[in-house]
Amino acid sequence: MYRILFANRPSSWGGGAEARLLEISTGLAAEGYTPLLVTSSEAELASRFRAAGIESHVFPPSYFLRREGYFSYYIAAPRAIRSLLRSRTIDLVHTNDSRSIEPFVRAAEPLGIPVVSHVTDMDGAWFSRRNLKFLNRTAAVVGVNEAVGKFALRHGVKSERLRVIYRGIDAKKFGAAPESLARTREAHGLSSSEIAVGMFARLHPRKGQEDLIRAAAHPMLANLPLRYFLAGEDWEADRSYERTLLDLALELGVGDRFALLGFREDAPTLMSACDVTAAPFRREAFGGAVAESMFAGTPVIGYRDGGIPEIVRDGREGLLVEPGDIGGLAAAIQRVATDPVLRHELASAALKRSKEFTFERQLTAIKALYHEILAPGGVNVGR
């Protein structure tokens, strides 16, 4: 079976793109493929891959960053990457971040090894003039949904290179027993009459935690038994953004309603224990937390932006409002919080629709793409 080298410069663990990469790698390994990882430091990503039995290699950060120096980027990096590709008889390279595209295409192309680039974000950095030149020399550019695919085309990716493969969710992580959910709510001090609003995302201005705090302070929600739980690590290494959010909540008089939980391994159980998931994300490529909440049977309130409307249909699996509409966000929370019948209907519909975003579907599509590229007469590299 094929040997696949995954390249992912970020070496930390945020639970998003990196978690999906590990799931894909272990899924492929279980079916006879041999995945390997290359990343940029001995941090949690490499540790988790090794713990899963996946061979992992660490290259210097300068191999991924052109500004770090000519020799490192243009001479040392291609040599080291090609040496690894040869020694491990790699069949295909699969990049998972914008910084890995150029160095791995440069190294793999002369060896005739095809590259697949997974685009996981709606960020222009993926499609800089320089990156675009290398993206269009790959065998395929994979968008995680139609919104990302259209974004890629608008920014110059050739249509014949583009594939859309929806990100998949591992359903086995969900379905916690009722007594487990009751214990989770009790552990967080929730009474049976309180409505728990969860938000599962890295603490970052684009994720919209500030918008949720402002919505929570809206007068229409003042007398409702609402509690808010923000699960996700701070994008700032010194955790200064967490302090910004806490200060804002205190300033607006809702500090006692908010709990910041940090990154949580038990996020699936927390999602199931919440009554509503808030997702006021801007330019969100796919919204893994949105799809996961649907697997948890939890209705979603979010922004009609990015890829979210592809997952949640307004009024069916959740409620969507225009980005930045704080009053609309508050009204949606009020509507779901005060109508248990609506909550139940949205939750049931969300659980049903979640079956369209399974990990098995994603893995099957990725394997089919690999076979399309690597089969005799497959996609020509660099054309």
Coordinates of C-alpha atoms in Angstrom, one line a residue:
M1 CA 0.0 0.0 0.0
Y2 CA 1.1 3.6 -0.5
R3 CA 3.5 5.5 1.7
I4 CA 2.2 9.0 2.4
L5 CA 4.3 11.8 3.9
F6 CA 2.3 14.5 5.7
A7 CA 3.9 17.9 6.1
N8 CA 2.6 20.3 8.7
R9 CA 4.8 23.2 9.8
P10 CA 2.9 24.2 12.9
S11 CA 4.0 21.8 15.7
S12 CA 1.7 22.8 18.5
W13 CA -1.7 21.2 19.2
G14 CA -4.8 23.2 18.9
G15 CA -7.3 20.5 18.3
G16 CA -8.3 21.7 14.8
A17 CA -6.4 21.1 11.6
E18 CA -3.7 19.1 13.4
A19 CA -6.3 16.9 15.1
R20 CA -7.9 16.1 11.7
L21 CA -4.4 15.3 10.3
L22 CA -3.8 12.8 13.0
E23 CA -7.2 11.2 12.4
I24 CA -6.5 10.9 8.7
S25 CA -3.1 9.5 9.3
T26 CA -4.3 6.8 11.8
G27 CA -7.2 6.0 9.6
L28 CA -4.9 5.4 6.7
A29 CA -2.6 3.3 8.8
A30 CA -5.4 1.1 9.9
E31 CA -6.1 0.3 6.2
G32 CA -2.5 -0.6 5.3
Y33 CA -1.1 2.7 4.3
T34 CA 2.2 3.9 5.8
P35 CA 1.9 7.6 6.9
L36 CA 4.8 9.7 8.1
L37 CA 4.9 13.2 9.5
V38 CA 7.3 16.1 9.0
T39 CA 6.9 19.1 11.3
S40 CA 9.1 22.0 12.6
S41 CA 9.8 21.3 16.2
E42 CA 9.7 18.6 18.9
A43 CA 6.4 19.7 20.3
E44 CA 3.0 18.1 21.0
L45 CA 2.1 17.4 17.4
A46 CA 5.1 15.0 16.9
S47 CA 4.6 13.5 20.3
R48 CA 0.9 12.6 19.5
F49 CA 1.8 11.2 16.1
R50 CA 4.5 9.0 17.7
A51 CA 2.2 7.9 20.4
A52 CA -0.1 6.7 17.7
G53 CA 2.7 4.7 16.1
I54 CA 3.4 7.1 13.2
E55 CA 7.0 7.8 12.3
S56 CA 7.7 11.5 12.8
H57 CA 10.5 13.8 11.7
V58 CA 11.4 17.3 12.8
F59 CA 13.1 19.7 10.4
P60 CA 14.3 23.2 11.4
P61 CA 11.8 26.0 11.2
S62 CA 14.1 27.7 8.7
Y63 CA 13.3 25.0 6.1
F64 CA 9.7 26.3 6.0
L65 CA 10.4 30.0 6.2
R66 CA 12.0 31.8 3.3
R67 CA 12.9 34.8 5.4
E68 CA 15.2 32.7 7.6
G69 CA 17.9 32.5 5.0
Y70 CA 18.8 31.6 1.5
F71 CA 21.0 28.5 2.3
S72 CA 18.5 27.0 4.7
Y73 CA 15.4 27.4 2.5
Y74 CA 16.8 26.9 -1.0
I75 CA 19.6 24.4 -0.4
A76 CA 19.5 22.6 2.9
A77 CA 15.7 22.1 2.9
P78 CA 15.4 20.5 -0.5
R79 CA 18.3 18.2 0.2
A80 CA 16.9 17.1 3.5
I81 CA 13.4 16.6 2.2
R82 CA 14.6 14.7 -0.9
S83 CA 16.8 12.5 1.3
L84 CA 13.8 11.6 3.4
L85 CA 11.5 11.0 0.4
R86 CA 14.1 8.6 -1.2
S87 CA 15.0 6.8 2.0
R88 CA 11.4 6.2 2.9
T89 CA 10.3 5.5 -0.7
I90 CA 7.5 8.0 -0.4
D91 CA 4.7 7.7 -3.0
L92 CA 2.9 11.0 -2.3
V93 CA 3.3 14.1 -0.2
H94 CA 0.3 15.7 1.5
T95 CA 0.8 19.2 2.8
N96 CA -1.5 20.6 5.5
D97 CA -0.5 24.2 5.9
S98 CA 0.5 27.2 3.7
R99 CA 4.1 27.2 4.7
S100 CA 4.8 23.6 3.6
I101 CA 3.6 24.0 0.0
E102 CA 6.7 25.6 -1.6
P103 CA 9.5 23.6 0.1
F104 CA 7.8 20.2 -0.4
V105 CA 6.8 20.9 -4.1
R106 CA 10.3 22.0 -4.8
A107 CA 11.7 18.9 -3.2
A108 CA 9.2 16.3 -4.6
E109 CA 8.8 17.6 -8.1
P110 CA 12.3 16.5 -9.5
L111 CA 11.7 13.0 -8.0
G112 CA 8.4 12.7 -9.8
I113 CA 6.5 12.4 -6.5
P114 CA 3.1 14.0 -6.6
V115 CA 2.0 16.5 -3.9
V116 CA -1.5 17.1 -2.6
S117 CA -2.1 20.3 -0.8
H118 CA -5.0 20.5 1.8
V119 CA -6.4 24.0 2.2
T120 CA -8.0 24.2 5.6
D121 CA -8.6 28.0 6.0
M122 CA -10.0 30.9 4.1
D123 CA -6.8 32.9 4.5
G124 CA -5.2 34.8 1.6
A125 CA -1.8 33.6 2.8
W126 CA -2.5 30.3 1.1
F127 CA -2.8 32.0 -2.2
S128 CA 0.0 34.6 -2.3
R129 CA 1.4 35.0 -5.8
R130 CA 4.4 32.9 -4.8
N131 CA 2.4 30.1 -3.1
L132 CA -0.1 30.0 -6.0
K133 CA 2.7 29.2 -8.5
F134 CA 3.5 26.0 -6.4
L135 CA -0.1 25.2 -5.7
N136 CA -0.8 25.0 -9.4
R137 CA 2.1 22.5 -9.7
T138 CA 0.6 20.1 -7.3
A139 CA -1.4 17.0 -8.3
A140 CA -4.5 18.3 -6.4
V141 CA -5.6 21.2 -4.2
V142 CA -8.1 19.9 -1.7
G143 CA -10.6 22.3 -0.1
V144 CA -12.5 21.3 3.0
N145 CA -15.8 22.4 1.5
E146 CA -17.4 24.3 -1.4
A147 CA -16.8 27.7 0.3
V148 CA -13.0 27.0 0.5
G149 CA -13.1 25.6 -3.1
K150 CA -14.7 28.8 -4.4
F151 CA -12.3 30.9 -2.4
A152 CA -9.3 29.0 -3.9
L153 CA -10.7 29.5 -7.5
R154 CA -11.2 33.2 -6.9
H155 CA -7.6 33.5 -5.8
G156 CA -6.2 31.7 -8.9
V157 CA -6.1 28.0 -8.2
K158 CA -6.6 26.1 -11.5
S159 CA -10.0 24.4 -11.7
E160 CA -8.5 21.2 -12.9
R161 CA -6.4 21.0 -9.7
L162 CA -9.3 21.6 -7.3
R163 CA -11.0 18.9 -5.3
V164 CA -13.6 19.4 -2.5
I165 CA -13.5 16.8 0.3
Y166 CA -15.6 17.7 3.3
R167 CA -13.9 17.4 6.6
G168 CA -15.2 14.4 8.5
I169 CA -16.0 13.9 12.2
D170 CA -15.3 10.7 14.2
A171 CA -18.8 9.7 15.4
K172 CA -17.3 7.3 17.9
K173 CA -16.3 10.3 20.1
F174 CA -19.9 11.1 20.7
G175 CA -22.9 9.4 22.3
A176 CA -22.0 9.8 26.0
A177 CA -24.4 8.1 28.4
P178 CA -27.0 10.4 30.0
E179 CA -25.5 9.8 33.5
S180 CA -22.1 11.0 32.1
L181 CA -23.7 14.2 30.8
A182 CA -25.5 14.8 34.1
R183 CA -22.1 14.4 35.9
T184 CA -20.5 16.9 33.5
R185 CA -23.2 19.5 34.1
E186 CA -23.0 19.0 37.8
A187 CA -19.2 19.4 37.7
H188 CA -19.7 22.8 36.1
G189 CA -22.3 23.9 38.6
L190 CA -25.3 23.7 36.2
S191 CA -28.7 23.1 37.5
S192 CA -31.4 21.4 35.5
S193 CA -33.2 24.7 34.9
E194 CA -30.1 26.5 33.5
I195 CA -29.3 26.8 29.8
A196 CA -25.7 26.0 28.9
V197 CA -24.3 27.8 25.9
G198 CA -21.0 26.3 24.8
M199 CA -18.4 27.7 22.4
F200 CA -15.6 25.5 21.2
A201 CA -12.9 27.3 19.4
R202 CA -9.4 28.7 19.9
L203 CA -9.6 32.1 21.7
H204 CA -9.0 34.4 18.8
P205 CA -10.7 37.7 17.6
R206 CA -11.9 36.0 14.3
K207 CA -13.7 33.3 16.3
G208 CA -16.1 35.8 17.8
Q209 CA -15.9 35.2 21.5
E210 CA -16.1 39.0 22.0
D211 CA -19.4 39.0 20.0
L212 CA -20.8 36.3 22.2
I213 CA -20.0 38.2 25.3
R214 CA -21.6 41.3 23.9
A215 CA -24.7 39.4 23.0
A216 CA -24.9 37.9 26.5
A217 CA -25.0 41.4 27.8
H218 CA -28.0 42.3 25.7
P219 CA -31.0 43.4 27.8
M220 CA -33.2 40.7 26.2
L221 CA -31.1 38.0 27.8
A222 CA -30.7 39.6 31.2
N223 CA -33.4 37.6 33.0
L224 CA -32.8 34.2 31.4
P225 CA -31.0 31.4 33.2
L226 CA -28.0 31.3 30.8
R227 CA -24.4 30.2 31.4
Y228 CA -21.6 30.4 28.9
F229 CA -18.7 28.0 28.6
L230 CA -15.8 28.9 26.3
A231 CA -13.5 25.9 25.5
G232 CA -10.3 26.6 23.6
E233 CA -6.7 27.5 24.0
D234 CA -5.6 31.2 23.8
W235 CA -4.0 32.1 20.4
E236 CA -1.6 34.3 22.4
A237 CA 1.2 32.4 24.1
D238 CA 1.0 34.6 27.2
R239 CA -2.8 34.0 27.4
S240 CA -3.4 37.8 27.2
Y241 CA -6.5 37.4 25.0
E242 CA -8.1 35.3 27.6
R243 CA -7.6 38.2 30.0
T244 CA -9.1 40.6 27.4
L245 CA -12.2 38.4 27.2
L246 CA -12.6 38.1 31.0
D247 CA -12.2 41.9 31.3
L248 CA -14.8 42.5 28.7
A249 CA -17.3 40.2 30.4
L250 CA -16.7 41.9 33.7
E251 CA -17.0 45.4 32.1
L252 CA -20.4 44.4 30.6
G253 CA -21.7 42.9 33.8
V254 CA -21.8 39.3 32.7
G255 CA -18.5 38.0 34.2
D256 CA -20.4 35.7 36.5
R257 CA -22.0 34.0 33.6
F258 CA -18.8 33.0 31.7
A259 CA -16.3 30.3 32.3
L260 CA -13.2 30.0 30.2
L261 CA -12.1 26.3 30.2
G262 CA -9.0 26.2 28.0
F263 CA -8.4 23.4 25.6
R264 CA -10.4 20.4 26.6
E265 CA -9.8 16.8 25.5
D266 CA -13.4 16.0 26.6
A267 CA -14.9 18.5 24.2
P268 CA -17.4 16.0 22.7
T269 CA -18.9 15.3 26.1
L270 CA -19.1 19.0 26.9
M271 CA -20.8 19.6 23.6
S272 CA -23.4 17.0 24.4
A273 CA -23.9 18.4 27.9
C274 CA -24.6 21.9 26.5
D275 CA -28.0 23.0 25.3
V276 CA -26.7 25.2 22.5
T277 CA -23.4 25.7 20.7
A278 CA -22.5 29.3 19.7
A279 CA -20.4 29.7 16.6
P280 CA -20.1 33.4 15.7
F281 CA -17.1 32.7 13.5
R282 CA -16.0 35.0 10.7
R283 CA -14.4 33.6 7.5
E284 CA -14.6 30.1 9.0
A285 CA -13.5 27.6 6.4
F286 CA -15.4 24.5 7.6
G287 CA -16.3 24.9 11.3
G288 CA -15.3 21.6 12.8
A289 CA -16.8 22.5 16.1
V290 CA -20.1 23.2 14.3
A291 CA -20.2 19.7 12.7
E292 CA -19.1 18.1 16.0
S293 CA -21.9 19.9 17.9
M294 CA -24.3 18.4 15.4
F295 CA -22.9 14.9 16.1
A296 CA -23.5 15.7 19.8
G297 CA -27.1 16.5 19.0
T298 CA -26.7 20.1 20.0
P299 CA -28.3 22.9 18.0
V300 CA -26.0 25.6 16.6
I301 CA -26.4 29.4 16.6
G302 CA -23.8 31.0 14.3
Y303 CA -23.0 33.5 11.6
R304 CA -24.1 33.1 8.0
D305 CA -20.5 33.3 6.8
G306 CA -17.7 31.1 5.3
G307 CA -18.5 27.4 5.2
I308 CA -21.0 27.4 8.1
P309 CA -24.2 27.7 5.9
E310 CA -23.1 24.5 4.1
I311 CA -23.3 22.6 7.3
V312 CA -26.1 24.3 9.2
R313 CA -29.3 25.3 7.3
D314 CA -31.0 28.2 9.0
G315 CA -34.1 27.2 10.9
R316 CA -33.4 23.5 10.3
E317 CA -30.3 22.4 12.3
G318 CA -29.7 25.7 13.9
L319 CA -30.2 29.5 13.6
L320 CA -27.9 31.8 11.5
V321 CA -27.6 35.5 11.6
E322 CA -25.5 38.0 9.7
P323 CA -21.8 38.4 10.8
G324 CA -21.5 41.1 13.5
D325 CA -25.2 41.3 14.2
I326 CA -25.0 41.3 18.0
G327 CA -28.7 41.9 18.5
G328 CA -29.5 39.1 16.1
L329 CA -27.2 36.8 17.9
A330 CA -28.9 37.7 21.2
A331 CA -32.3 37.2 19.7
A332 CA -31.3 33.7 18.4
I333 CA -30.1 32.7 21.8
Q334 CA -33.3 34.0 23.4
R335 CA -35.4 32.1 20.9
V336 CA -33.6 28.8 21.5
A337 CA -33.3 29.3 25.2
T338 CA -37.0 30.0 25.8
D339 CA -38.5 27.3 23.4
P340 CA -37.7 23.7 24.5
V341 CA -39.7 22.3 21.6
L342 CA -37.6 24.3 19.1
R343 CA -34.4 23.2 20.9
H344 CA -35.5 19.5 20.5
E345 CA -36.4 19.9 16.9
L346 CA -33.1 21.6 16.0
A347 CA -31.1 19.0 17.9
S348 CA -32.9 16.1 16.2
A349 CA -32.3 17.6 12.8
A350 CA -28.7 18.4 13.6
L351 CA -28.0 14.8 14.7
K352 CA -29.6 13.5 11.5
R353 CA -27.7 15.8 9.2
S354 CA -24.4 15.1 10.9
K355 CA -24.3 11.7 9.1
E356 CA -23.3 13.6 6.0
F357 CA -20.0 14.6 7.6
T358 CA -18.6 11.4 8.8
F359 CA -14.9 10.6 9.0
E360 CA -15.5 7.4 7.0
R361 CA -16.8 9.5 4.1
Q362 CA -13.8 11.8 4.2
L363 CA -11.2 9.0 4.4
T364 CA -12.9 7.1 1.5
A365 CA -12.7 10.3 -0.6
I366 CA -9.0 10.9 0.3
K367 CA -8.1 7.3 -0.6
A368 CA -9.9 7.6 -3.9
L369 CA -7.9 10.8 -4.7
Y370 CA -4.6 9.1 -3.9
H371 CA -5.5 6.2 -6.1
E372 CA -6.6 8.5 -8.9
I373 CA -3.2 10.3 -8.7
L374 CA -1.0 7.3 -8.2
A375 CA -2.7 4.8 -10.6
P376 CA -1.0 4.2 -14.0
G377 CA -1.9 7.1 -16.2
G378 CA -2.9 9.2 -13.2
V379 CA -2.5 13.0 -12.7
N380 CA 0.7 14.3 -14.2
V381 CA 2.9 16.1 -11.7
G382 CA 3.8 19.7 -12.5
R383 CA 1.6 20.0 -15.6

